Amino acid sequence: MDLAYTAEEEEFRARLRRWLGEVLPRLPAKPAAADWPGRRAYDAAWQRMLYDAGYAGLHWPRDAGGRGATPTQHLIFLEETERAGAPYVGANFVGLLHAGPTVAAEGTAAQRARWLPPILRGDEIWCQGFSEPDAGSDLAALRTRAVRDGDTYVVSGSKLWTSHAEVADWCELLVRTDPAAPRHRGISWLAMPMDAPGVTVRPLRTLAGSAEFAEMFLDEVRVPVGNRVGAEHDGWRVTMVTLSFERGTAFVGEVVACRRVLGELARTARANGRWDDAVLRRRLGGLAAEFTALWRLTQWNVSEAQRSGGVPGTGGSVFKLRYSHARQELYDAAAEVLGAGALDVGHAWVADRLAALSYTIAAGTSQIQQNIVAERILGLPKGR
């Protein structure tokens, strides 16, 4: 494997560094963590800056509004924006990282023209309406109903852990359109406008004190049939495309962030005298090897997605399974480095550690990922 960068890639990196050096000092202060309307405006403004500079949807296909960048350019972009401390996608993450790519892969020309440009510009924010109160990790057990009425679906039910529902314009929504069909059939993928009559959103406060999730109640919400992505009752297949993006490439930037955090931990350990502990040094060294391996797996997954037409494969489950646990191990090590300081609720490490707990559940639990790896990659028989 040749990991050397070409002259063209190095020029891309240099241009990006220059641009970041010019625009980042001019950004306003970040809003408070609990100010989601403010955070939406901040994230949308940053996305518009990326769009105007030609960096929005960098790796998206050109016919979807992106630049059609190579996997290596995409990874360089993530490395450099993280190194420079640029804003993350924030409230834009559902639209940019999996709803938008799903529409690009599965949507009609009219749907791509309607939804993709506003996502890339930061004009419209999306949320995810997949999980339900009684379904847990068994996504195929969803019960939210969509009854066809001419050119509209009448949707009733409820969703849980709906990311950024309180500030979203659109929801990627899974509904059951044929209740008599087997569990994995009779499901459809809809784009639902969040301002439609009958949509009620109730924010949920997490362990970390934030409220980026919500319960969502749907009472006879009317959604145009033209907002269905994919064929009627074919939503499970479309959902697998969405989840492949969510598990395969949506966490790419966070691997870069974890490698940065690990470097900060090593510097902190040297400054506070903990570096003399050989056991701690071995632990940090092991984590460095772990995240280096995850970065190489990330490179492979992104390249594989490029070769397969832009849709990640089941290798995303391998990545997501290990990354979820490695991230928790990273913040366990942070607690060891910081000592009593790790108990200070005002410390940034504390919020990050609490947030890390969710990663073995978010985007499919670790148990679900193990089943996918066992059945679809290793070819083992399904458990009973």
Coordinates of C-alpha atoms in Angstrom, one line a residue:
M1 CA 0.0 0.0 0.0
D2 CA 1.4 3.4 -1.0
L3 CA 0.5 5.9 1.6
A4 CA 2.6 8.7 0.2
Y5 CA 0.8 11.9 -0.9
T6 CA 1.0 13.1 -4.5
A7 CA 2.1 16.7 -5.4
E8 CA -1.6 17.5 -6.2
E9 CA -2.7 16.3 -2.8
E10 CA 0.0 18.3 -1.0
E11 CA -1.1 21.4 -2.9
F12 CA -4.7 20.7 -1.9
R13 CA -3.5 20.5 1.8
A14 CA -1.6 23.8 1.4
R15 CA -4.6 25.6 -0.1
L16 CA -6.9 24.3 2.7
R17 CA -4.4 25.3 5.4
R18 CA -4.2 28.8 4.0
W19 CA -7.9 29.2 3.8
L20 CA -8.4 27.9 7.4
G21 CA -5.8 30.3 8.6
E22 CA -7.6 33.2 7.0
V23 CA -11.2 32.4 8.1
L24 CA -11.0 30.7 11.5
P25 CA -9.8 33.8 13.4
R26 CA -12.9 35.7 12.1
L27 CA -15.4 33.2 13.5
P28 CA -17.6 34.4 16.3
A29 CA -17.6 32.8 19.7
K30 CA -19.4 29.4 19.9
P31 CA -22.9 29.6 21.5
A32 CA -23.5 27.9 24.9
A33 CA -24.0 24.1 24.7
A34 CA -27.6 24.4 25.7
D35 CA -28.4 27.1 23.1
W36 CA -29.5 24.9 20.2
P37 CA -31.0 27.6 18.1
G38 CA -27.8 29.5 18.5
R39 CA -25.7 26.4 17.7
R40 CA -27.8 25.7 14.7
A41 CA -27.2 29.3 13.4
Y42 CA -23.4 28.9 14.1
D43 CA -23.1 25.5 12.4
A44 CA -25.2 26.7 9.4
A45 CA -23.0 29.8 9.0
W46 CA -19.8 27.6 9.0
Q47 CA -21.4 25.3 6.5
R48 CA -22.2 28.2 4.3
M49 CA -18.5 29.3 4.5
L50 CA -17.4 25.9 3.4
Y51 CA -19.9 26.0 0.6
D52 CA -18.8 29.3 -0.7
A53 CA -15.2 28.2 -0.6
G54 CA -15.9 25.0 -2.5
Y55 CA -15.3 22.6 0.5
A56 CA -19.0 21.6 1.2
G57 CA -19.7 18.0 0.2
L58 CA -16.1 17.6 -0.8
H59 CA -16.4 13.9 -1.3
W60 CA -19.9 13.9 -2.7
P61 CA -20.3 13.1 -6.4
R62 CA -20.3 16.1 -8.7
D63 CA -23.8 15.3 -9.9
A64 CA -25.0 15.5 -6.3
G65 CA -23.4 19.0 -5.9
G66 CA -20.1 17.9 -4.4
R67 CA -16.6 18.3 -5.7
G68 CA -16.0 14.6 -6.4
A69 CA -12.8 14.7 -4.4
T70 CA -10.7 11.6 -4.0
P71 CA -10.8 9.6 -0.7
T72 CA -7.4 10.9 0.1
Q73 CA -8.4 14.5 -0.4
H74 CA -11.4 13.9 1.9
L75 CA -9.2 12.5 4.6
I76 CA -6.8 15.4 4.2
F77 CA -9.7 17.8 4.7
L78 CA -10.7 16.0 7.9
E79 CA -7.1 16.0 9.2
E80 CA -6.5 19.6 8.5
T81 CA -9.9 21.0 9.8
E82 CA -9.4 19.0 13.0
R83 CA -5.8 20.1 13.4
A84 CA -6.9 23.8 12.9
G85 CA -9.7 23.5 15.5
A86 CA -12.4 24.2 12.9
P87 CA -16.0 23.7 13.8
Y88 CA -17.5 20.2 13.4
V89 CA -20.6 19.6 11.4
G90 CA -22.7 19.9 14.6
A91 CA -26.4 20.3 13.9
N92 CA -25.8 19.5 10.2
F93 CA -24.5 16.0 10.8
V94 CA -27.7 14.0 9.9
G95 CA -28.2 15.9 6.6
L96 CA -24.5 16.0 5.7
L97 CA -23.3 12.6 6.8
H98 CA -26.2 10.2 6.1
A99 CA -29.6 11.7 5.0
G100 CA -27.9 13.7 2.2
P101 CA -25.7 10.8 1.0
T102 CA -28.8 8.5 1.1
V103 CA -30.8 10.9 -1.1
A104 CA -27.7 11.2 -3.4
A105 CA -27.5 7.4 -3.8
E106 CA -31.2 6.5 -3.8
G107 CA -33.2 9.6 -4.6
T108 CA -34.8 10.7 -7.9
A109 CA -33.4 13.6 -9.9
A110 CA -36.1 15.9 -8.5
Q111 CA -35.4 14.8 -4.9
R112 CA -31.7 15.4 -5.3
A113 CA -32.3 18.8 -6.8
R114 CA -34.7 19.8 -4.0
W115 CA -32.8 18.5 -0.9
L116 CA -29.1 18.3 -1.6
P117 CA -28.3 22.0 -2.4
P118 CA -29.9 23.3 0.9
I119 CA -28.1 20.6 2.9
L120 CA -24.7 21.6 1.3
R121 CA -25.4 25.3 1.9
G122 CA -26.5 24.8 5.5
D123 CA -29.9 26.3 4.7
E124 CA -31.8 23.2 6.0
I125 CA -31.2 20.9 9.0
W126 CA -32.3 17.3 9.1
C127 CA -33.0 15.0 12.0
Q128 CA -33.3 11.2 12.2
G129 CA -36.6 9.5 13.0
F130 CA -35.6 5.8 13.2
S131 CA -35.7 4.6 16.8
E132 CA -38.9 4.0 18.7
P133 CA -39.8 3.5 22.4
D134 CA -40.9 -0.1 22.1
A135 CA -38.4 -1.2 19.4
G136 CA -35.1 -0.6 21.1
S137 CA -32.2 -1.8 18.9
D138 CA -34.6 -3.9 16.9
L139 CA -35.2 -1.4 14.1
A140 CA -37.4 -3.8 12.1
A141 CA -39.9 -3.8 15.0
L142 CA -40.9 -0.2 14.3
R143 CA -44.6 0.5 14.5
T144 CA -45.1 4.0 13.3
R145 CA -47.7 3.7 10.6
A146 CA -48.1 5.5 7.2
V147 CA -51.5 4.9 5.5
R148 CA -51.7 5.8 1.9
D149 CA -54.4 8.4 1.1
G150 CA -54.1 9.4 -2.6
D151 CA -50.9 11.4 -3.1
T152 CA -50.1 11.5 0.6
Y153 CA -49.2 9.3 3.5
V154 CA -51.0 9.8 6.9
V155 CA -48.4 9.1 9.5
S156 CA -49.1 8.3 13.2
G157 CA -46.7 7.0 15.9
S158 CA -43.7 8.1 17.9
K159 CA -40.0 8.2 17.6
L160 CA -37.3 8.3 20.3
W161 CA -33.7 9.7 20.3
T162 CA -34.5 11.9 17.3
S163 CA -31.3 13.8 16.8
H164 CA -31.7 17.6 16.6
A165 CA -35.4 17.4 16.1
E166 CA -36.0 20.7 18.0
V167 CA -34.1 22.7 15.3
A168 CA -34.6 20.5 12.2
D169 CA -36.5 21.4 9.0
W170 CA -36.7 17.8 7.8
C171 CA -36.7 14.3 9.2
E172 CA -35.5 11.1 7.6
L173 CA -38.4 9.0 8.8
L174 CA -38.9 5.2 8.8
V175 CA -42.6 4.2 8.7
R176 CA -44.5 0.9 8.2
T177 CA -46.5 1.1 5.0
D178 CA -47.6 -2.6 5.0
P179 CA -48.3 -3.9 8.5
A180 CA -49.1 -7.4 7.1
A181 CA -45.7 -7.8 5.5
P182 CA -42.8 -9.6 7.3
R183 CA -40.8 -7.5 9.7
H184 CA -38.1 -6.3 7.3
R185 CA -40.5 -5.6 4.6
G186 CA -43.4 -3.2 4.3
I187 CA -41.2 -0.3 5.5
S188 CA -40.7 3.0 3.7
W189 CA -38.2 5.8 4.0
L190 CA -39.8 9.3 4.0
A191 CA -38.6 12.9 4.1
M192 CA -41.0 14.6 6.5
P193 CA -41.2 18.4 6.9
M194 CA -40.9 19.1 10.6
D195 CA -43.3 22.0 10.4
A196 CA -46.2 19.8 9.2
P197 CA -49.3 19.8 11.4
G198 CA -49.4 17.0 13.9
V199 CA -45.6 16.9 14.7
T200 CA -44.8 17.4 18.4
V201 CA -41.2 17.5 19.7
R202 CA -40.2 17.1 23.3
P203 CA -36.4 17.5 24.0
L204 CA -34.7 14.8 26.1
R205 CA -31.8 15.7 28.5
T206 CA -28.9 13.3 28.4
L207 CA -26.5 12.2 31.1
A208 CA -24.1 14.9 30.0
G209 CA -26.8 17.5 30.5
S210 CA -27.3 18.3 26.8
A211 CA -30.6 18.1 24.9
E212 CA -29.6 17.2 21.3
F213 CA -32.2 14.4 21.2
A214 CA -35.9 14.4 21.5
E215 CA -39.1 12.4 21.6
M216 CA -41.3 13.0 18.6
F217 CA -45.0 12.3 18.4
L218 CA -46.8 12.1 15.1
D219 CA -50.6 12.5 15.0
E220 CA -51.9 12.0 11.5
V221 CA -49.1 13.9 9.8
R222 CA -49.6 14.2 6.1
V223 CA -46.4 13.6 4.0
P224 CA -46.5 13.7 0.2
V225 CA -45.9 10.4 -1.5
G226 CA -43.3 12.3 -3.6
N227 CA -41.2 12.6 -0.4
R228 CA -40.6 8.8 -0.3
V229 CA -37.0 7.8 -1.2
G230 CA -37.0 4.5 -2.9
A231 CA -39.9 2.3 -3.8
E232 CA -42.9 1.8 -1.4
H233 CA -42.2 -1.0 1.1
D234 CA -38.5 -1.0 0.1
G235 CA -37.4 1.2 3.0
W236 CA -35.4 -1.5 4.8
R237 CA -33.0 -1.7 1.9
V238 CA -32.8 2.1 1.7
T239 CA -32.3 2.2 5.5
M240 CA -29.3 -0.2 5.1
V241 CA -27.8 2.4 2.8
T242 CA -28.3 5.1 5.4
L243 CA -26.8 3.0 8.2
S244 CA -23.8 2.1 6.0
F245 CA -23.1 5.9 5.8
E246 CA -23.8 6.4 9.5
R247 CA -21.5 3.5 10.6
G248 CA -19.0 3.6 7.8
T249 CA -18.0 7.2 7.2
A250 CA -19.9 9.5 9.5
F251 CA -17.4 8.9 12.4
V252 CA -14.3 9.6 10.3
G253 CA -13.8 13.1 11.7
E254 CA -14.1 11.8 15.3
V255 CA -11.1 9.4 14.8
V256 CA -9.0 12.4 13.9
A257 CA -10.3 14.1 17.1
C258 CA -9.5 11.2 19.3
R259 CA -6.0 11.1 18.0
R260 CA -5.7 14.8 18.9
V261 CA -7.1 14.1 22.4
L262 CA -4.6 11.3 22.8
G263 CA -1.7 13.7 22.0
E264 CA -3.1 16.2 24.6
L265 CA -3.2 13.5 27.2
A266 CA 0.4 12.6 26.6
R267 CA 1.4 16.2 27.0
T268 CA -0.7 16.6 30.2
A269 CA 0.9 13.4 31.6
R270 CA 4.4 14.8 31.0
A271 CA 3.4 18.1 32.6
N272 CA 1.8 16.7 35.8
G273 CA 4.4 14.0 36.5
R274 CA 2.2 11.0 35.5
W275 CA 4.5 10.2 32.6
D276 CA 6.9 8.4 35.0
D277 CA 4.3 5.7 35.4
A278 CA 5.4 2.9 33.0
V279 CA 2.0 1.2 33.1
L280 CA 0.3 4.5 32.0
R281 CA 2.8 5.0 29.2
R282 CA 2.1 1.5 27.9
R283 CA -1.6 2.2 28.1
L284 CA -1.3 5.4 26.1
G285 CA 1.0 3.7 23.7
G286 CA -1.6 0.9 23.2
L287 CA -4.2 3.5 22.5
A288 CA -2.0 5.3 20.0
A289 CA -1.6 2.0 18.1
E290 CA -5.4 1.4 18.4
F291 CA -6.3 4.7 16.9
T292 CA -3.6 4.4 14.2
A293 CA -5.2 1.1 13.2
L294 CA -8.6 2.6 13.2
W295 CA -7.4 5.5 11.0
R296 CA -6.0 2.9 8.5
L297 CA -9.4 1.1 8.6
T298 CA -11.1 4.4 8.0
Q299 CA -8.9 5.0 5.0
W300 CA -9.8 1.6 3.7
N301 CA -13.5 2.1 4.3
V302 CA -13.5 5.5 2.6
S303 CA -11.6 4.1 -0.4
E304 CA -13.9 1.0 -0.6
A305 CA -16.9 3.3 -0.5
Q306 CA -15.4 5.2 -3.4
R307 CA -14.9 2.0 -5.4
S308 CA -18.5 0.8 -4.8
G309 CA -20.1 4.0 -6.0
G310 CA -20.0 6.0 -2.8
V311 CA -21.9 3.6 -0.5
P312 CA -19.8 2.1 2.4
G313 CA -19.9 -1.6 2.9
T314 CA -20.1 -3.9 6.0
G315 CA -16.6 -2.9 7.0
G316 CA -18.2 0.1 8.6
S317 CA -19.6 -2.3 11.3
V318 CA -16.1 -3.5 12.1
F319 CA -14.9 0.1 12.5
K320 CA -18.0 1.2 14.5
L321 CA -17.7 -1.8 16.9
R322 CA -14.1 -1.2 17.8
Y323 CA -14.2 2.6 17.7
S324 CA -17.1 2.6 20.2
H325 CA -15.1 0.8 22.8
A326 CA -11.7 2.5 22.0
R327 CA -13.3 5.9 22.6
Q328 CA -14.4 4.8 26.1
E329 CA -11.0 3.4 26.8
L330 CA -9.5 6.7 25.7
Y331 CA -11.5 8.6 28.3
D332 CA -10.8 6.0 31.0
A333 CA -7.2 6.8 30.4
A334 CA -7.9 10.5 30.6
A335 CA -9.3 10.0 34.1
E336 CA -6.1 8.2 35.1
V337 CA -4.0 11.0 33.7
L338 CA -6.1 13.8 35.3
G339 CA -6.6 12.1 38.7
A340 CA -9.0 14.0 40.9
G341 CA -9.3 16.7 38.2
A342 CA -11.3 14.2 36.2
L343 CA -14.2 14.5 38.7
D344 CA -14.6 18.3 38.1
V345 CA -18.0 18.6 36.4
G346 CA -16.8 21.7 34.7
H347 CA -13.9 20.0 33.0
A348 CA -14.3 19.3 29.3
W349 CA -13.0 15.8 29.7
V350 CA -16.0 14.9 31.9
A351 CA -18.6 15.9 29.3
D352 CA -16.6 14.0 26.7
R353 CA -16.4 10.9 28.9
L354 CA -20.1 10.9 29.5
A355 CA -20.8 11.4 25.8
A356 CA -18.5 8.4 25.0
L357 CA -20.8 6.1 26.9
S358 CA -23.5 6.5 24.2
Y359 CA -21.3 5.2 21.4
T360 CA -21.8 1.6 22.1
I361 CA -25.6 2.3 21.5
A362 CA -25.7 5.1 18.9
A363 CA -25.9 4.0 15.2
G364 CA -26.6 0.4 16.2
T365 CA -25.5 -1.2 19.5
S366 CA -22.3 -3.2 19.7
Q367 CA -24.4 -6.4 19.9
I368 CA -26.0 -5.5 16.6
Q369 CA -22.6 -4.8 15.0
Q370 CA -21.3 -8.1 16.3
N371 CA -24.2 -9.9 14.6
I372 CA -23.5 -8.1 11.3
V373 CA -19.8 -8.9 11.4
A374 CA -20.5 -12.6 12.3
E375 CA -23.2 -13.1 9.7
R376 CA -22.3 -10.9 6.8
I377 CA -18.5 -10.9 6.9
L378 CA -17.5 -14.1 8.6
G379 CA -20.5 -16.1 7.2
L380 CA -21.5 -17.6 10.5
P381 CA -25.1 -18.9 10.9
K382 CA -27.7 -16.7 12.5
G383 CA -28.2 -17.2 16.2
R384 CA -31.5 -18.6 17.4

